[in-house]
Amino acid sequence: MKGGLSIRLRLSLWYSGVLLAGLALFGLILWISVRQSLMTSLDETLDQRIRGAITVFEEETRQGSTAATIREELGEYADSIPEGRLLKVTGPDGQRVFPLESVPPLPRHGYRFRRKTDYVAGRRYEFYAAGSLDGVENLMGSLRWLMLWTAPLTLLAASLGGYWISRRALAPVDALTTAARTIGIGNLSSRLAVPATGDELERLAATWNQMLERLESAVHRLTQFTADASHELRTPIALMRTSAEIALRRPRTAEDYRESLQQIMDEAERTSRLVDDLLTLSRADAGRAQLSIERLDLVPLVSEVCEQGRMLASSRGLEIDVDLPGRPVEVEGNAPALRRLLFILLDNALKYTQPGGNITVSVSGSGPVTVSVSDTGVGIAADVLPHVFERFFRADPSRQRDAGGSGLGLSIAKWIAERHHATIDAESAVKQGSTFHVRFPGSNC
Ligand code: ADP
């Protein structure tokens, strides 16, 4: 693998390093404390030997023995104990008491020395004992040998074990990687197997799957949108082409040509509105449609849009009533976007209401700020009502194409409302009319 060691190897190396340091520290402490306790016990043995010599010395002095007898008794005592000949006793002026003959000094290395002062019959004597360190060194040697052999073996075994364990622990990660590699845009519906371990790996796999789900639905929406958009564009283009073909089939009067051209122009206008709507929605999807938000008064904005709508309304034999409060109703918003939203609702009300019907636009500033558009039109059946905000949705496609709807208006309205943190909803009863409410967050107080 490029770019460094695998987690497995790094874990094992760290583990071995820590273990090595631990073993070294443990070995050092063990070494020092064993040596210390061996020395202490050797010192005790030597002290014991000295105490024995003192007892003999005091006993003989108490009995009034001569110096030669004392020496003899000490000699016997020395012969009865190990390393007894390393005992030494000196008198008050440092003169030799035992042994009489001088002995060459012992090398300082390899021996342990002890000394004790004792007063016998008011005179000061020094008692010396020495012990070979051979026993201690032998034991320490064995301990060293043991440690030098077992430490690397332990380290090796533990490192191999650690590597094996981390390999086992990380195997599911490899499995996830392999599985994730096979997932592409073509098979976004496949999911990773989630190990039921209740640990980080289960969460990782589950999170991956959630992400795949989101991606899948986003891709699905996109493909659906593209397919619907192409389908929508095909119809008007085919109509324009047919109109032109028919007009060109044989020579016609100027009136006929005008009529054909008018048809083509109507379709072209419809198509360009559709393309505008598609652009708006795809910009919104890409998150590129920035709306600059400012504090604005809804009252003049609503009356302006209604004024525009009135011209359309009168041409269709409809009335628009406007019910506005007498004071400003302020919201945080983007004026052109809100105008567009309102126009979509008003345009729908005009499209789906029979001549003679009534349309009411109202703004309520008490409580949550709400803009409502009601009509006395065809209404929307309860089963399709939840779908009216979906893209390309039309309650009755055959009839409504004539009214000029592409089914994108309410999706755009919903998007604009969402960008204002507002909600949009509809109430409707078939043949009685519909009311759309846009509710802004907060209140106008
Ligand atoms: P369109 O461009 O077709 O009007 P919209 O997204 O604006 O698309 O509306 C979606 C569908 O909701 C419409 O086709 C229509 O069936 C229904 N609809 C919207 N507004 C009204 C209304 N005021 N009265 C009745 N039906 C409506």
Coordinates of C-alpha atoms and ligand atoms in Angstrom, one line a residue:
M1 CA 0.0 0.0 0.0
K2 CA 1.3 3.5 -0.9
G3 CA 2.0 6.1 1.7
G4 CA 3.2 4.4 4.8
L5 CA 2.7 1.4 7.0
S6 CA -0.6 -0.3 7.4
I7 CA -2.5 0.4 10.7
R8 CA -2.0 -3.3 11.5
L9 CA 1.8 -3.0 11.3
R10 CA 1.8 0.3 13.1
L11 CA -0.3 -1.1 15.9
S12 CA 1.9 -4.1 16.3
L13 CA 5.1 -2.0 16.3
W14 CA 3.7 0.3 18.9
Y15 CA 2.5 -2.6 21.0
S16 CA 5.9 -4.3 20.7
G17 CA 7.7 -1.0 21.6
V18 CA 5.6 -0.5 24.7
L19 CA 6.0 -4.2 25.7
L20 CA 9.8 -3.9 25.2
A21 CA 10.0 -0.9 27.4
G22 CA 7.8 -2.6 30.0
L23 CA 9.9 -5.7 29.9
A24 CA 13.2 -3.7 30.3
L25 CA 11.8 -1.8 33.3
F26 CA 10.5 -5.0 34.9
G27 CA 13.9 -6.7 34.3
L28 CA 15.8 -3.8 35.8
I29 CA 13.6 -3.6 38.9
L30 CA 13.7 -7.4 39.3
W31 CA 17.5 -7.4 38.9
I32 CA 18.0 -4.6 41.5
S33 CA 15.6 -6.1 44.1
V34 CA 16.9 -9.6 43.8
R35 CA 20.5 -8.4 44.2
Q36 CA 19.5 -6.3 47.1
S37 CA 17.8 -9.1 48.9
L38 CA 20.7 -11.5 48.3
M39 CA 23.1 -8.9 49.7
T40 CA 21.0 -8.4 52.7
S41 CA 20.7 -12.1 53.4
L42 CA 24.5 -12.4 53.0
D43 CA 25.1 -9.6 55.4
E44 CA 22.8 -11.3 57.9
T45 CA 24.8 -14.5 57.6
L46 CA 28.0 -12.6 58.2
D47 CA 26.5 -10.8 61.2
Q48 CA 25.5 -14.1 62.6
R49 CA 29.0 -15.5 62.2
I50 CA 30.3 -12.4 64.0
R51 CA 27.8 -12.8 66.8
G52 CA 28.9 -16.4 67.2
A53 CA 32.6 -15.3 67.5
I54 CA 31.6 -12.6 70.0
T55 CA 29.8 -15.2 72.1
V56 CA 32.8 -17.5 72.1
F57 CA 35.1 -14.6 72.9
E58 CA 32.9 -13.3 75.8
E59 CA 32.4 -16.8 77.2
E60 CA 36.1 -17.6 77.3
T61 CA 37.0 -14.2 78.7
R62 CA 34.4 -14.6 81.5
Q63 CA 36.0 -18.0 82.4
G64 CA 39.4 -16.2 82.6
S65 CA 40.9 -18.2 79.7
T66 CA 44.3 -17.2 78.4
A67 CA 44.7 -15.5 75.1
A68 CA 46.0 -18.7 73.6
T69 CA 43.0 -20.7 74.7
I70 CA 40.6 -18.0 73.5
R71 CA 42.3 -18.1 70.1
E72 CA 42.1 -21.9 70.1
E73 CA 38.4 -21.8 70.9
L74 CA 37.8 -19.2 68.2
G75 CA 39.8 -21.4 65.8
E76 CA 37.4 -24.3 66.6
Y77 CA 34.4 -22.1 66.1
A78 CA 35.9 -20.9 62.8
D79 CA 36.4 -24.4 61.6
S80 CA 32.8 -25.3 62.4
I81 CA 31.2 -22.7 60.2
P82 CA 31.6 -22.0 56.4
E83 CA 34.2 -19.5 55.5
G84 CA 35.2 -19.4 59.2
R85 CA 38.8 -18.8 58.4
L86 CA 37.8 -15.4 57.0
L87 CA 36.9 -14.3 60.5
K88 CA 39.2 -11.7 62.1
V89 CA 39.4 -10.2 65.6
T90 CA 41.6 -7.2 66.5
G91 CA 42.3 -5.7 70.0
P92 CA 42.1 -2.2 71.4
D93 CA 45.3 -1.0 69.7
G94 CA 44.6 -2.8 66.5
Q95 CA 46.8 -5.8 67.4
R96 CA 45.8 -9.1 66.0
V97 CA 43.9 -11.3 68.3
F98 CA 42.6 -13.9 65.8
P99 CA 44.2 -15.3 63.8
L100 CA 47.6 -14.5 65.2
E101 CA 49.5 -14.9 61.9
S102 CA 48.9 -12.1 59.4
V103 CA 46.7 -13.0 56.4
P104 CA 47.0 -11.4 53.1
P105 CA 44.1 -8.9 52.5
L106 CA 41.2 -10.3 50.5
P107 CA 40.5 -8.6 47.2
R108 CA 37.8 -6.0 47.6
H109 CA 36.1 -7.3 44.6
G110 CA 34.3 -10.6 44.9
Y111 CA 33.9 -10.4 48.7
R112 CA 31.4 -8.8 51.1
F113 CA 32.8 -7.4 54.4
R114 CA 31.1 -6.8 57.8
R115 CA 32.5 -5.4 61.0
K116 CA 31.2 -5.1 64.6
T117 CA 32.7 -3.4 67.6
D118 CA 32.3 -5.1 71.0
Y119 CA 33.6 -4.2 74.5
V120 CA 34.8 -7.2 76.5
A121 CA 36.0 -6.6 80.1
G122 CA 36.1 -2.8 79.3
R123 CA 38.4 -3.3 76.3
R124 CA 37.4 -2.5 72.7
Y125 CA 37.6 -5.3 70.1
E126 CA 36.8 -5.3 66.4
F127 CA 35.2 -8.4 64.9
Y128 CA 35.4 -8.8 61.1
A129 CA 33.7 -11.3 58.8
A130 CA 34.0 -11.7 55.1
G131 CA 31.9 -13.8 52.7
S132 CA 32.5 -14.7 49.1
L133 CA 30.1 -13.1 46.6
D134 CA 30.3 -16.2 44.3
G135 CA 26.9 -17.5 45.4
V136 CA 25.3 -14.1 44.7
E137 CA 27.1 -13.8 41.4
N138 CA 26.0 -17.3 40.4
L139 CA 22.4 -16.6 41.1
M140 CA 22.5 -13.2 39.4
G141 CA 24.2 -15.0 36.4
S142 CA 21.3 -17.5 36.2
L143 CA 18.8 -14.7 36.5
R144 CA 20.5 -12.8 33.7
W145 CA 20.5 -15.8 31.5
L146 CA 16.9 -16.4 32.2
M147 CA 15.9 -12.9 31.5
L148 CA 18.0 -12.6 28.3
W149 CA 16.4 -15.7 26.9
T150 CA 12.8 -15.2 28.0
A151 CA 12.5 -11.5 27.2
P152 CA 13.1 -11.8 23.4
L153 CA 10.9 -14.9 23.3
T154 CA 8.1 -13.2 25.2
L155 CA 8.5 -10.1 23.0
L156 CA 8.4 -12.2 19.8
A157 CA 5.4 -14.2 20.9
A158 CA 3.5 -11.1 22.1
S159 CA 4.3 -9.2 18.9
L160 CA 3.2 -12.0 16.7
G161 CA 0.1 -12.4 18.9
G162 CA -0.5 -8.6 18.7
Y163 CA -0.1 -8.7 14.9
W164 CA -2.6 -11.5 14.6
I165 CA -5.1 -9.9 16.9
S166 CA -4.9 -6.5 15.1
R167 CA -5.2 -8.4 11.8
R168 CA -8.4 -10.1 13.1
A169 CA -9.7 -6.9 14.5
L170 CA -9.1 -5.0 11.3
A171 CA -10.2 -7.7 8.9
P172 CA -13.8 -6.2 8.7
V173 CA -12.3 -2.9 7.6
D174 CA -10.6 -4.7 4.7
A175 CA -13.9 -6.4 3.9
L176 CA -15.7 -2.9 4.0
T177 CA -13.0 -1.5 1.7
T178 CA -13.3 -4.3 -0.8
A179 CA -17.1 -4.0 -0.7
A180 CA -17.1 -0.2 -1.0
R181 CA -14.8 -0.5 -4.0
T182 CA -17.4 -2.4 -6.0
I183 CA -20.1 0.2 -5.5
G184 CA -20.5 2.7 -8.2
I185 CA -23.1 4.9 -9.8
G186 CA -24.5 1.9 -11.6
N187 CA -25.2 -0.2 -8.4
L188 CA -25.9 2.4 -5.8
S189 CA -28.6 0.2 -4.4
S190 CA -26.2 -2.3 -3.0
R191 CA -25.3 -2.0 0.6
L192 CA -22.4 -3.1 2.8
A193 CA -22.9 -6.0 5.2
V194 CA -23.2 -4.5 8.7
P195 CA -21.4 -6.7 11.3
A196 CA -23.5 -7.1 14.4
T197 CA -20.7 -6.3 16.7
G198 CA -22.1 -3.2 18.4
D199 CA -18.7 -1.4 17.9
E200 CA -17.1 1.3 15.8
L201 CA -17.1 -1.0 12.7
E202 CA -20.8 -1.6 12.9
R203 CA -21.3 2.2 13.1
L204 CA -18.9 2.7 10.2
A205 CA -20.8 0.2 8.0
A206 CA -24.2 1.6 9.0
T207 CA -23.0 5.2 8.4
W208 CA -21.7 4.1 5.0
N209 CA -25.0 2.6 4.1
Q210 CA -26.9 5.7 5.2
M211 CA -24.6 7.8 3.0
L212 CA -25.3 5.4 0.1
E213 CA -29.0 5.7 0.7
R214 CA -28.8 9.5 0.6
L215 CA -26.6 9.3 -2.6
E216 CA -29.0 6.8 -4.2
S217 CA -32.0 9.0 -3.6
A218 CA -30.2 12.1 -4.8
V219 CA -29.1 10.3 -7.9
H220 CA -32.6 8.9 -8.4
R221 CA -34.1 12.4 -8.0
L222 CA -31.6 13.8 -10.5
T223 CA -32.2 11.1 -13.1
Q224 CA -35.9 11.4 -12.6
F225 CA -35.7 15.1 -13.0
T226 CA -33.6 14.8 -16.2
A227 CA -36.0 12.3 -17.7
D228 CA -39.1 14.3 -16.8
A229 CA -37.5 17.5 -18.1
S230 CA -36.6 15.9 -21.5
H231 CA -40.1 14.5 -21.7
E232 CA -41.6 17.9 -21.0
L233 CA -39.4 19.5 -23.6
R234 CA -40.2 17.0 -26.2
T235 CA -43.9 17.8 -26.4
P236 CA -43.7 21.5 -27.2
I237 CA -40.8 21.0 -29.6
A238 CA -42.8 18.3 -31.4
L239 CA -45.8 20.6 -31.6
M240 CA -43.8 23.4 -33.0
R241 CA -42.3 21.1 -35.6
T242 CA -45.6 19.7 -36.6
S243 CA -47.2 23.2 -36.9
A244 CA -44.3 24.3 -39.1
E245 CA -44.4 21.1 -41.2
I246 CA -48.1 21.4 -41.8
A247 CA -47.8 25.1 -42.7
L248 CA -45.1 24.4 -45.2
R249 CA -46.7 21.4 -46.9
R250 CA -48.5 23.6 -49.4
P251 CA -48.8 27.3 -50.2
R252 CA -51.3 29.0 -47.8
T253 CA -52.9 32.3 -47.2
A254 CA -51.2 35.0 -45.1
E255 CA -53.9 34.4 -42.5
D256 CA -53.0 30.7 -42.3
Y257 CA -49.4 31.4 -41.9
R258 CA -50.0 34.0 -39.2
E259 CA -52.1 31.4 -37.3
S260 CA -49.4 28.8 -37.6
L261 CA -46.7 31.2 -36.5
Q262 CA -48.9 32.3 -33.6
Q263 CA -49.2 28.6 -32.5
I264 CA -45.5 28.2 -32.8
M265 CA -44.9 31.4 -30.8
D266 CA -47.3 30.2 -28.0
E267 CA -45.4 26.9 -27.8
A268 CA -42.1 28.7 -27.8
E269 CA -43.2 30.9 -24.9
R270 CA -44.4 28.0 -23.0
T271 CA -41.1 26.2 -23.7
S272 CA -39.0 29.2 -22.6
R273 CA -41.0 29.4 -19.3
L274 CA -40.4 25.7 -18.8
V275 CA -36.7 26.1 -19.5
D276 CA -36.6 29.1 -17.0
D277 CA -38.3 27.0 -14.4
L278 CA -35.9 24.1 -15.0
L279 CA -33.0 26.4 -14.7
T280 CA -34.3 27.8 -11.4
L281 CA -34.7 24.3 -10.0
S282 CA -31.4 23.0 -11.1
R283 CA -29.6 26.1 -9.7
A284 CA -31.5 25.5 -6.5
D285 CA -30.4 21.8 -6.5
A286 CA -26.8 22.8 -7.0
G287 CA -27.1 25.2 -4.1
R288 CA -26.0 28.0 -6.5
A289 CA -29.1 30.1 -6.3
Q290 CA -28.1 32.7 -3.7
L291 CA -30.9 34.9 -2.3
S292 CA -29.9 38.0 -0.6
I293 CA -32.2 38.4 2.5
E294 CA -33.3 41.7 3.9
R295 CA -36.0 43.0 6.1
L296 CA -39.0 44.0 3.9
D297 CA -42.7 44.9 4.2
L298 CA -45.0 42.3 2.7
V299 CA -48.0 44.7 2.3
P300 CA -46.7 46.7 -0.7
L301 CA -45.2 43.6 -2.3
V302 CA -48.4 41.7 -2.2
S303 CA -50.5 44.5 -3.5
E304 CA -48.0 45.0 -6.3
V305 CA -48.3 41.4 -7.4
C306 CA -52.1 41.4 -7.1
E307 CA -52.2 44.5 -9.3
Q308 CA -50.3 42.6 -12.0
G309 CA -52.6 39.6 -11.5
R310 CA -55.7 41.8 -11.9
M311 CA -55.1 42.3 -15.7
L312 CA -54.9 38.5 -16.2
A313 CA -57.9 38.0 -14.0
S314 CA -60.1 40.4 -15.9
S315 CA -59.2 38.8 -19.2
R316 CA -60.5 35.5 -17.7
G317 CA -63.6 37.0 -16.1
L318 CA -62.3 36.7 -12.5
E319 CA -62.1 39.0 -9.5
I320 CA -59.2 39.3 -7.1
D321 CA -60.0 40.6 -3.6
V322 CA -57.0 41.7 -1.6
D323 CA -57.2 41.8 2.2
L324 CA -54.2 43.6 3.7
P325 CA -53.7 44.9 7.2
G326 CA -53.4 48.7 7.7
R327 CA -49.8 48.5 9.1
P328 CA -46.5 47.1 7.7
V329 CA -45.9 43.4 8.0
E330 CA -42.2 42.8 8.0
V331 CA -40.3 39.6 7.3
E332 CA -36.8 38.6 6.4
G333 CA -36.9 37.9 2.7
N334 CA -35.8 38.4 -0.8
A335 CA -38.3 40.6 -2.6
P336 CA -38.0 39.2 -6.2
A337 CA -38.2 35.6 -4.9
L338 CA -41.3 36.4 -2.8
R339 CA -42.9 38.1 -5.7
R340 CA -42.3 35.0 -7.8
L341 CA -43.8 32.8 -5.1
L342 CA -46.9 34.8 -4.8
F343 CA -47.3 35.1 -8.5
I344 CA -47.1 31.3 -8.8
L345 CA -49.9 30.9 -6.3
L346 CA -52.0 33.7 -7.9
D347 CA -51.4 32.3 -11.4
N348 CA -52.5 28.8 -10.3
A349 CA -55.6 30.3 -8.7
L350 CA -56.4 32.1 -11.9
K351 CA -55.7 29.0 -14.0
Y352 CA -57.8 26.6 -12.0
T353 CA -60.9 28.8 -11.4
Q354 CA -63.8 29.0 -13.8
P355 CA -64.9 32.5 -15.0
G356 CA -67.1 34.2 -12.5
G357 CA -65.1 32.8 -9.6
N358 CA -63.4 34.7 -6.9
I359 CA -59.8 34.9 -5.7
T360 CA -58.8 36.3 -2.3
V361 CA -55.2 37.2 -1.3
S362 CA -54.7 38.1 2.3
V363 CA -51.8 38.9 4.6
S364 CA -52.1 38.3 8.3
G365 CA -49.7 40.0 10.6
S366 CA -51.2 39.0 14.0
G367 CA -49.5 35.8 15.2
P368 CA -47.2 34.1 12.7
V369 CA -47.0 36.1 9.5
T370 CA -49.1 34.3 6.9
V371 CA -49.9 35.0 3.2
S372 CA -52.9 33.1 1.9
V373 CA -54.3 32.8 -1.6
S374 CA -57.7 31.2 -1.9
D375 CA -59.9 30.6 -4.9
T376 CA -63.3 29.2 -5.6
G377 CA -62.0 27.0 -8.4
V378 CA -61.9 23.3 -9.3
G379 CA -60.1 22.3 -6.1
I380 CA -57.7 19.4 -5.6
A381 CA -58.8 15.9 -4.6
A382 CA -57.6 14.8 -1.2
D383 CA -55.5 11.9 -2.6
V384 CA -53.5 14.1 -4.8
L385 CA -53.2 17.1 -2.5
P386 CA -50.0 15.8 -0.8
H387 CA -48.3 15.6 -4.2
V388 CA -49.0 19.0 -5.6
F389 CA -45.6 20.3 -4.5
E390 CA -43.7 17.6 -6.3
R391 CA -41.9 18.4 -9.5
F392 CA -43.8 17.9 -12.7
F393 CA -46.9 16.9 -10.8
R394 CA -50.2 17.8 -12.4
A395 CA -53.5 16.7 -10.9
D396 CA -55.0 16.3 -14.4
P397 CA -52.3 16.5 -17.0
S398 CA -54.5 16.3 -20.1
R399 CA -56.7 19.2 -19.2
Q400 CA -54.1 21.4 -17.5
R401 CA -51.5 21.4 -20.3
D402 CA -53.9 23.7 -22.1
A403 CA -53.8 26.0 -19.1
G404 CA -50.0 26.2 -19.6
G405 CA -48.8 24.4 -16.5
S406 CA -45.7 22.4 -16.5
G407 CA -46.1 21.1 -12.9
L408 CA -43.0 23.0 -11.7
G409 CA -44.6 26.1 -10.3
L410 CA -45.4 24.8 -6.8
S411 CA -42.0 23.1 -6.5
I412 CA -40.4 26.4 -7.1
A413 CA -42.8 28.1 -4.6
K414 CA -41.9 25.4 -2.1
W415 CA -38.2 26.0 -2.6
I416 CA -38.6 29.7 -2.2
A417 CA -40.6 29.2 1.0
E418 CA -37.9 26.9 2.4
R419 CA -35.2 29.4 1.7
H420 CA -37.2 31.8 3.8
H421 CA -37.6 29.2 6.5
A422 CA -41.3 29.4 5.8
T423 CA -43.7 26.6 5.3
I424 CA -46.2 26.3 2.5
D425 CA -49.3 24.1 2.6
A426 CA -52.6 23.7 0.9
E427 CA -56.2 23.0 1.8
S428 CA -58.7 22.1 -0.8
A429 CA -62.1 20.7 -1.6
V430 CA -63.0 19.5 -5.1
K431 CA -65.3 21.9 -7.0
Q432 CA -65.2 24.3 -4.0
G433 CA -61.8 25.8 -4.2
S434 CA -58.3 25.8 -2.7
T435 CA -56.3 27.9 -0.2
F436 CA -52.5 28.0 -0.1
H437 CA -50.8 29.4 3.0
V438 CA -47.3 30.6 3.3
R439 CA -46.3 30.9 7.0
F440 CA -43.2 32.8 7.9
P441 CA -41.2 32.0 11.1
G442 CA -41.6 34.3 14.1
S443 CA -44.3 36.9 14.4
N444 CA -44.7 40.5 13.4
C445 CA -44.5 41.8 17.0
Ligands
ADP1 P1 -48.7 23.8 -12.9 O1 -47.7 24.6 -13.7 O2 -49.2 22.6 -13.6 O3 -49.8 24.7 -12.4 P2 -47.9 23.6 -10.2 O4 -46.7 23.0 -9.6 O5 -48.1 25.1 -10.0 O6 -47.9 23.2 -11.7 O7 -49.2 22.9 -9.7 C1 -49.2 21.5 -9.6 C2 -50.6 21.0 -9.8 O8 -51.4 21.3 -8.6 C3 -51.4 21.6 -10.9 O9 -51.2 21.0 -12.1 C4 -52.8 21.5 -10.4 O10 -53.3 20.3 -10.7 C5 -52.7 21.6 -8.9 N1 -53.0 23.0 -8.4 C6 -52.2 23.9 -8.1 N2 -52.8 25.0 -7.7 C7 -54.1 24.8 -7.8 C8 -55.3 25.5 -7.5 N3 -55.3 26.7 -7.0 N4 -56.5 24.9 -7.7 C9 -56.6 23.6 -8.2 N5 -55.5 22.9 -8.5 C10 -54.3 23.4 -8.3

